[in-house]
PDB file of C-alpha atoms in Angstrom:
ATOM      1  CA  UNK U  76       6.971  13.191   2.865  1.00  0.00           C
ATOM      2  CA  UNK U  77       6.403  10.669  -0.001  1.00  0.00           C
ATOM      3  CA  UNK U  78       7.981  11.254  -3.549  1.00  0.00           C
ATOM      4  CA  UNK U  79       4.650   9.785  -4.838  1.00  0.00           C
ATOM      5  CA  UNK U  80       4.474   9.068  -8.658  1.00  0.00           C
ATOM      6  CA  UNK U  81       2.405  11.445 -10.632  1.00  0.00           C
ATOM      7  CA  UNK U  82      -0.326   8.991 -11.607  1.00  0.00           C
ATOM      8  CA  UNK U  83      -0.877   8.673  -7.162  1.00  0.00           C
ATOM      9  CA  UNK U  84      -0.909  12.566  -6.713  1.00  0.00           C
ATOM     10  CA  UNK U  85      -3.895  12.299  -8.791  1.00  0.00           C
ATOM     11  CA  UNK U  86      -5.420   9.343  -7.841  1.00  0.00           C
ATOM     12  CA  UNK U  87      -5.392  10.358  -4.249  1.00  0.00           C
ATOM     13  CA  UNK U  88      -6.810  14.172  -5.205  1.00  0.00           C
ATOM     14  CA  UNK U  89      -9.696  12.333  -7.173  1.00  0.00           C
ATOM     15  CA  UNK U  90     -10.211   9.756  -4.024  1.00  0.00           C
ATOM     16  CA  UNK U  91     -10.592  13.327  -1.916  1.00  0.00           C
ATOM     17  CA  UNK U  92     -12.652  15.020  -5.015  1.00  0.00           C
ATOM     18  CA  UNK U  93     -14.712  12.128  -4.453  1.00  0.00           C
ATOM     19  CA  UNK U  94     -15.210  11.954  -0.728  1.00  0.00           C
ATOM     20  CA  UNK U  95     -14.717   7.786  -0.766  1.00  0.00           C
ATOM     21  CA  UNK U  96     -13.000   6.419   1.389  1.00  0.00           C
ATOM     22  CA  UNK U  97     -10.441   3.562   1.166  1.00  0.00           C
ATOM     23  CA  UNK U  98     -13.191   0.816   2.415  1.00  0.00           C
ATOM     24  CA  UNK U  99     -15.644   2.005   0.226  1.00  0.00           C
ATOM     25  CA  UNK U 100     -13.033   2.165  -3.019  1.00  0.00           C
ATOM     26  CA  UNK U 101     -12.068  -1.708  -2.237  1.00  0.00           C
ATOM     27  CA  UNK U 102     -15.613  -2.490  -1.734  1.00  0.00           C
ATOM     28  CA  UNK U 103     -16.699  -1.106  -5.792  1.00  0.00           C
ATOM     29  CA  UNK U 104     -13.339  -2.693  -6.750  1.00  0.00           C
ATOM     30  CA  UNK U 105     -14.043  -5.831  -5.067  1.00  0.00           C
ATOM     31  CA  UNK U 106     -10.698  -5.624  -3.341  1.00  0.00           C
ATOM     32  CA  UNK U 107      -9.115  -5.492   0.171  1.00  0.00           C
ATOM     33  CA  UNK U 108      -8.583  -2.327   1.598  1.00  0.00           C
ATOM     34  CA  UNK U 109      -5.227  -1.934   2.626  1.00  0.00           C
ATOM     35  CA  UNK U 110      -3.865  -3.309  -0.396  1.00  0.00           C
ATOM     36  CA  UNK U 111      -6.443  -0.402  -2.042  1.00  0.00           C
ATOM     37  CA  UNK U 112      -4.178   2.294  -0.368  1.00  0.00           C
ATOM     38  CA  UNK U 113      -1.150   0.597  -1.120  1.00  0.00           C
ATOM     39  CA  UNK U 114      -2.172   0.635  -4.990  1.00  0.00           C
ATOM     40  CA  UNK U 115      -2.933   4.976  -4.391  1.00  0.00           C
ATOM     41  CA  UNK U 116       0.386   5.027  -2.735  1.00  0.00           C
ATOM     42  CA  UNK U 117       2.530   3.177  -5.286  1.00  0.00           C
ATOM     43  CA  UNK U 118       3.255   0.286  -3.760  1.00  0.00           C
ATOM     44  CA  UNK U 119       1.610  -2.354  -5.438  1.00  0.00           C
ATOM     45  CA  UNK U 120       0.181  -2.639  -8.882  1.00  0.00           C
ATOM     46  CA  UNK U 121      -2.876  -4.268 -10.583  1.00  0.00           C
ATOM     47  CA  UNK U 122      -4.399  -5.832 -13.538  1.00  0.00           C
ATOM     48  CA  UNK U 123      -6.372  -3.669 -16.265  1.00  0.00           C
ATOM     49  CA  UNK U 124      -9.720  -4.524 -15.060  1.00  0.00           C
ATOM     50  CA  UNK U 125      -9.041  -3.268 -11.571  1.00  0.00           C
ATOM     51  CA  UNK U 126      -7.489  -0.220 -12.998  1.00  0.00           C
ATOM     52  CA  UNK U 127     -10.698   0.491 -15.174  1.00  0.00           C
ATOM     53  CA  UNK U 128     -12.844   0.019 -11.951  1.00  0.00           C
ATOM     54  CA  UNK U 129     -10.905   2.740 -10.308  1.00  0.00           C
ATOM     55  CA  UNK U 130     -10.636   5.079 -13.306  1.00  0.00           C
ATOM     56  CA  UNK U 131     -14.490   4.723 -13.321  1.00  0.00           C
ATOM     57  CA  UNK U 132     -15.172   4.973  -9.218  1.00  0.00           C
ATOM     58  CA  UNK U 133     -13.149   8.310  -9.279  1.00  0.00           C
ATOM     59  CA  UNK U 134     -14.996   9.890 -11.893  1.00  0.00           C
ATOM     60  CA  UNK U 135     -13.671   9.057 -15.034  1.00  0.00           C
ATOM     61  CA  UNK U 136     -12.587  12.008 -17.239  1.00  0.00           C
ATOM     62  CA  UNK U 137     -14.108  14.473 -14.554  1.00  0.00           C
ATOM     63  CA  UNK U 138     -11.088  14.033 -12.123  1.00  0.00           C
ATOM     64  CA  UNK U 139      -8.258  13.868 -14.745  1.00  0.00           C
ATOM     65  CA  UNK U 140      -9.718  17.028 -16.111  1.00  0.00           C
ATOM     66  CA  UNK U 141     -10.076  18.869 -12.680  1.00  0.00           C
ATOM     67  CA  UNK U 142      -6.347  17.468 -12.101  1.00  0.00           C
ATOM     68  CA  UNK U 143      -4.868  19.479 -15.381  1.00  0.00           C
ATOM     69  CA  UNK U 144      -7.345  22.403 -14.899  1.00  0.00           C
ATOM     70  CA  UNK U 145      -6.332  22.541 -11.084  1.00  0.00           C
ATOM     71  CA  UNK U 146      -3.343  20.680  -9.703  1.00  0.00           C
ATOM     72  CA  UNK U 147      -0.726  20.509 -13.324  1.00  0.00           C
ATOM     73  CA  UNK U 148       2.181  22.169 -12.843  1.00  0.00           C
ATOM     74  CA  UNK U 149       3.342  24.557 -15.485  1.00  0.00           C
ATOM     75  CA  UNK U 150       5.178  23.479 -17.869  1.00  0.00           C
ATOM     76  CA  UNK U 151       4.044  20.017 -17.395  1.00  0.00           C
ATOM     77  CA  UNK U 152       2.237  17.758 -19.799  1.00  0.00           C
ATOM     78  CA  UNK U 153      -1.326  16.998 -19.167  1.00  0.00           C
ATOM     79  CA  UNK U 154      -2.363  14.088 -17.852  1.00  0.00           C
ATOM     80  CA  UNK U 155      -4.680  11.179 -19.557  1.00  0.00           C
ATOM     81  CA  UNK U 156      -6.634   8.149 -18.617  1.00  0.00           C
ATOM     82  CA  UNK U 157      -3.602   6.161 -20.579  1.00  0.00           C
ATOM     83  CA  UNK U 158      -1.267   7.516 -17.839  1.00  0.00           C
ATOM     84  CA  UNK U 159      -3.434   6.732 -15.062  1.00  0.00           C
ATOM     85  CA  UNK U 160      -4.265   3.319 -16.055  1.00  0.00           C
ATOM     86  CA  UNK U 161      -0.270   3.067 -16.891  1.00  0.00           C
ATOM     87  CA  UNK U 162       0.354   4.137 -13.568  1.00  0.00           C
ATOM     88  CA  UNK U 163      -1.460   1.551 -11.684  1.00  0.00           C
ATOM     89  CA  UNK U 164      -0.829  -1.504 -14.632  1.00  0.00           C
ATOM     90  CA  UNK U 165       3.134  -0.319 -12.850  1.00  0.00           C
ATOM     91  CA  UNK U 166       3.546   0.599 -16.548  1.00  0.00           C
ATOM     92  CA  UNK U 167       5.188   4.080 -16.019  1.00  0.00           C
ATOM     93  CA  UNK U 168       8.500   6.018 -15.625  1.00  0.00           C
ATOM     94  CA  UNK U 169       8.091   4.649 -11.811  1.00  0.00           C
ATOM     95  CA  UNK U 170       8.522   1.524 -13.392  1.00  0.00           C
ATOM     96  CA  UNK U 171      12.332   1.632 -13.456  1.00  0.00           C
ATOM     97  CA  UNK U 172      11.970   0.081 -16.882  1.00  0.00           C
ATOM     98  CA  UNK U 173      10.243  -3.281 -16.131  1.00  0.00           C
ATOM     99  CA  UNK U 174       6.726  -3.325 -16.634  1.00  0.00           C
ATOM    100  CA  UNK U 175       5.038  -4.211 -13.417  1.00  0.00           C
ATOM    101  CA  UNK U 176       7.814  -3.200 -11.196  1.00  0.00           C
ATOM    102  CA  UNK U 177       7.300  -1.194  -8.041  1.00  0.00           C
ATOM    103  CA  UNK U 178       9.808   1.078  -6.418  1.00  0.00           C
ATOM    104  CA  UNK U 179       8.308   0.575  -2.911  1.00  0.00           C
ATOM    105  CA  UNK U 180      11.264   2.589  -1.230  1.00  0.00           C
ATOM    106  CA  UNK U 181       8.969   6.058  -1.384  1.00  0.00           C
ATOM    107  CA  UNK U 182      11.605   8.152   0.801  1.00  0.00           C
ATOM    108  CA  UNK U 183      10.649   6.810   4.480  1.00  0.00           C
ATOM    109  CA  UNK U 184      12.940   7.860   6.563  1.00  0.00           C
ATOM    110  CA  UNK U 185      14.081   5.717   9.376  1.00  0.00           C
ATOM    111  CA  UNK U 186      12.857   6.282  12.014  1.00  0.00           C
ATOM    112  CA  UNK U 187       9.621   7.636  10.769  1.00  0.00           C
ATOM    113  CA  UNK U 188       8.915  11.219  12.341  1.00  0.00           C
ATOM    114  CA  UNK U 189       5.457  10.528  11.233  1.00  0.00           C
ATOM    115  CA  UNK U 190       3.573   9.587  14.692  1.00  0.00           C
ATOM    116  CA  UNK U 191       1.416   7.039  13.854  1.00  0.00           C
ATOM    117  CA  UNK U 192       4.369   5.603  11.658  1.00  0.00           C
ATOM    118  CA  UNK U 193       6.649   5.912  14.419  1.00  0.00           C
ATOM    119  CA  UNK U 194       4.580   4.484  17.010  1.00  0.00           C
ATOM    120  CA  UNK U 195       4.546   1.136  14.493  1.00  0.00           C
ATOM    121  CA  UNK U 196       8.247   1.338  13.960  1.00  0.00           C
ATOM    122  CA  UNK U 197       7.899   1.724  17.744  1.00  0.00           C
ATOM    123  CA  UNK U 198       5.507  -1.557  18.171  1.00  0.00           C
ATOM    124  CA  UNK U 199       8.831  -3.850  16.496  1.00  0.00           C
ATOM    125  CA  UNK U 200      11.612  -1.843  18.365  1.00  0.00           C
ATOM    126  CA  UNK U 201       9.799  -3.183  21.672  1.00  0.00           C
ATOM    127  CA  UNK U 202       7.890  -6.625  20.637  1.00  0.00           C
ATOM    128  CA  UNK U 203      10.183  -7.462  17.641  1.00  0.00           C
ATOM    129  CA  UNK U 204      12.220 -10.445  19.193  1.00  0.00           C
ATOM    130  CA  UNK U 205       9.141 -11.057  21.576  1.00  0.00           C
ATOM    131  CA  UNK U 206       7.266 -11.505  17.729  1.00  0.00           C
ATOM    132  CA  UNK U 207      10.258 -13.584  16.392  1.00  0.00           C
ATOM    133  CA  UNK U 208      11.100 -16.166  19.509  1.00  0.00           C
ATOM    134  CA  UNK U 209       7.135 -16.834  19.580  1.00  0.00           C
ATOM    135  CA  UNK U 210       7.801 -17.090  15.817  1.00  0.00           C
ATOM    136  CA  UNK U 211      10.142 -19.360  16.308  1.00  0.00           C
ATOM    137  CA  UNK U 212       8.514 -21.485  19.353  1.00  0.00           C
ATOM    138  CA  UNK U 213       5.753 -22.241  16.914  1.00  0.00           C
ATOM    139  CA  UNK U 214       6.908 -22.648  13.660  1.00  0.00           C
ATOM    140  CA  UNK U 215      10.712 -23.002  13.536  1.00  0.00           C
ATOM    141  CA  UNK U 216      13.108 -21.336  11.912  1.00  0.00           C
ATOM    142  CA  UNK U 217      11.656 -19.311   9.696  1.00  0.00           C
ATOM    143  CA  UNK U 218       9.910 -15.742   8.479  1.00  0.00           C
ATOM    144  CA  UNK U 219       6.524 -14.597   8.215  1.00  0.00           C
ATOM    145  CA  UNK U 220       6.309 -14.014   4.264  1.00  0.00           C
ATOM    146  CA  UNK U 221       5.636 -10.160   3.529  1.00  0.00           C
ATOM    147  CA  UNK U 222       4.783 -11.563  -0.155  1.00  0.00           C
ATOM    148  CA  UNK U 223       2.255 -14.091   0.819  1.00  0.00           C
ATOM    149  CA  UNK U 224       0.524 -11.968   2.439  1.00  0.00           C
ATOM    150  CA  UNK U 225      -2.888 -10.181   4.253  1.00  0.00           C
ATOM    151  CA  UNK U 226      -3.003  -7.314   6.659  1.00  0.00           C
ATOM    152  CA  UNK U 227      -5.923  -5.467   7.704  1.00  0.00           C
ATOM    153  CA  UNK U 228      -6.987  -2.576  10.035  1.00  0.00           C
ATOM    154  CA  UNK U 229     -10.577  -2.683  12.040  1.00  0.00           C
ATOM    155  CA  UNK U 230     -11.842  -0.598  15.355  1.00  0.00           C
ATOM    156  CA  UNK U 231     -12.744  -1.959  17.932  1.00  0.00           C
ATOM    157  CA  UNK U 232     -15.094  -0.113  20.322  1.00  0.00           C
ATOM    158  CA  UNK U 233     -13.594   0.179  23.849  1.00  0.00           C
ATOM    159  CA  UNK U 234     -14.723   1.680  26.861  1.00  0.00           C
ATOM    160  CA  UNK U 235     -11.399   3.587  27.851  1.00  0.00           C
ATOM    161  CA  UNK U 236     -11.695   4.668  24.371  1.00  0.00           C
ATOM    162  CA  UNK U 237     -11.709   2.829  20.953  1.00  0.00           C
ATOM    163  CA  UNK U 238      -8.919   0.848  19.650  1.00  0.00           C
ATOM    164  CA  UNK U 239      -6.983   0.112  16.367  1.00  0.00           C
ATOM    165  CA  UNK U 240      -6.805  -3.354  16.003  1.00  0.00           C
ATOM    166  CA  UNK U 241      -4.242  -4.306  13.210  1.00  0.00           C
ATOM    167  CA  UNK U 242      -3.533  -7.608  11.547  1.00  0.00           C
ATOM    168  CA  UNK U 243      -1.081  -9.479   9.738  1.00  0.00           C
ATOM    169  CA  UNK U 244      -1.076 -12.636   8.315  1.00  0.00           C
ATOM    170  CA  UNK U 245       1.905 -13.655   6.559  1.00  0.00           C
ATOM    171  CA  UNK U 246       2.611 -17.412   5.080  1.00  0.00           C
ATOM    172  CA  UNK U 247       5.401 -18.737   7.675  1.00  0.00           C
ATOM    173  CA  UNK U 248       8.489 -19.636   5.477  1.00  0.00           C
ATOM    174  CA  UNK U 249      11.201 -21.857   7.111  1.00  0.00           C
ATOM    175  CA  UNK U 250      14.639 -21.409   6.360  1.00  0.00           C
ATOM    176  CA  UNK U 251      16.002 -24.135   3.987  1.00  0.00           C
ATOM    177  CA  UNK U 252      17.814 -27.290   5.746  1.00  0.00           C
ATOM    178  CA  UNK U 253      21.574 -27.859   5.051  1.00  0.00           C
ATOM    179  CA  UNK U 254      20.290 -31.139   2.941  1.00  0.00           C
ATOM    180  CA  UNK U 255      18.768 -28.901   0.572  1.00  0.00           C
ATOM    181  CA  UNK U 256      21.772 -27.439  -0.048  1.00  0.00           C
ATOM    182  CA  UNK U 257      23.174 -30.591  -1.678  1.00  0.00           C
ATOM    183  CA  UNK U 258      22.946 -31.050  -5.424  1.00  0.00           C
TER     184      UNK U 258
END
């Protein structure tokens, strides 16, 4: 399991308080979705405006209250809005002391034992070099950027039974050239 951040616990509790889903979070935020999820899980942060969009979608002071009324732990201090918003600005004690900064190592064992994580662990351990020679083929020597970049999950209605259809899109980076190397 995840060691999720306290400001996530509560986030995710409000987003099932709520009954929204991810799509329909990102769609009042006027963000994608996946990258929604990723900000609930901890692994990316955001700017003040999309924080405030999120503290508002969820319910405002209603699910920070139910949180401390419901969820707190003893002996623990109450949450606020100020720690949520903190949270997701990656202005907490998950910051590792740099503002911004996201510890995106959450405790995932490798392999996953998770099934649908495994079976995507499972998708590189079997297409992986199939991915990176086509990579290759058709770009060079290079990498598909995991920081420039767009992923996204759809279904896609099947007649042997529906299908996840997932994408990435990562910016291709080459590798540098030995003539860069020279001062």
């Amino acid at each position: 399991m995840m060691d999720l951040p306290l400001h996530c616990k509560v986030l995710l509790q409000a987003k099932i308080s709520s009954g929204l889903t991810f799509q329909q979070i990102a769609e009042k935020i006027e963000k994608p979705e996946v990258w929604t999820a990723a900000l609930f899980y901890g692994q990316a942060v955001t700017d003040e405006e999309t924080s405030i969009k999120i503290y508002e979608v969820l319910g405002e002071e209603t699910f920070i209250a139910d949180y401390n009324h419901n969820y707190l732990l003893p002996n623990t201090s109450k949450l606020t809005k100020d720690k949520v918003i903190n949270g997701l600005l990656g202005k907490s004690e998950n910051s590792l002391g740099v503002s911004g900064m996201v510890d995106r190592d959450k405790g995932i064992e490798m392999p996953p034992r998770d099934p649908v994580l495994y079976r995507l662990y499972e998708v590189l351990l079997v297409y992986g070099y199939s991915y990176k020679a086509i990579i290759q083929e058709k770009f060079g020597d290079g990498i598909m950027s995991a920081i420039d970049f767009r992923t996204s999950v759809e279904r896609k209605k099947d007649p042997k039974g529906d299908r996840v259809v997932i994408t990435m899109d990562g910016k291709f980076l080459p590798y540098s050239s030995t003539e860069s190397w020279k001062q």
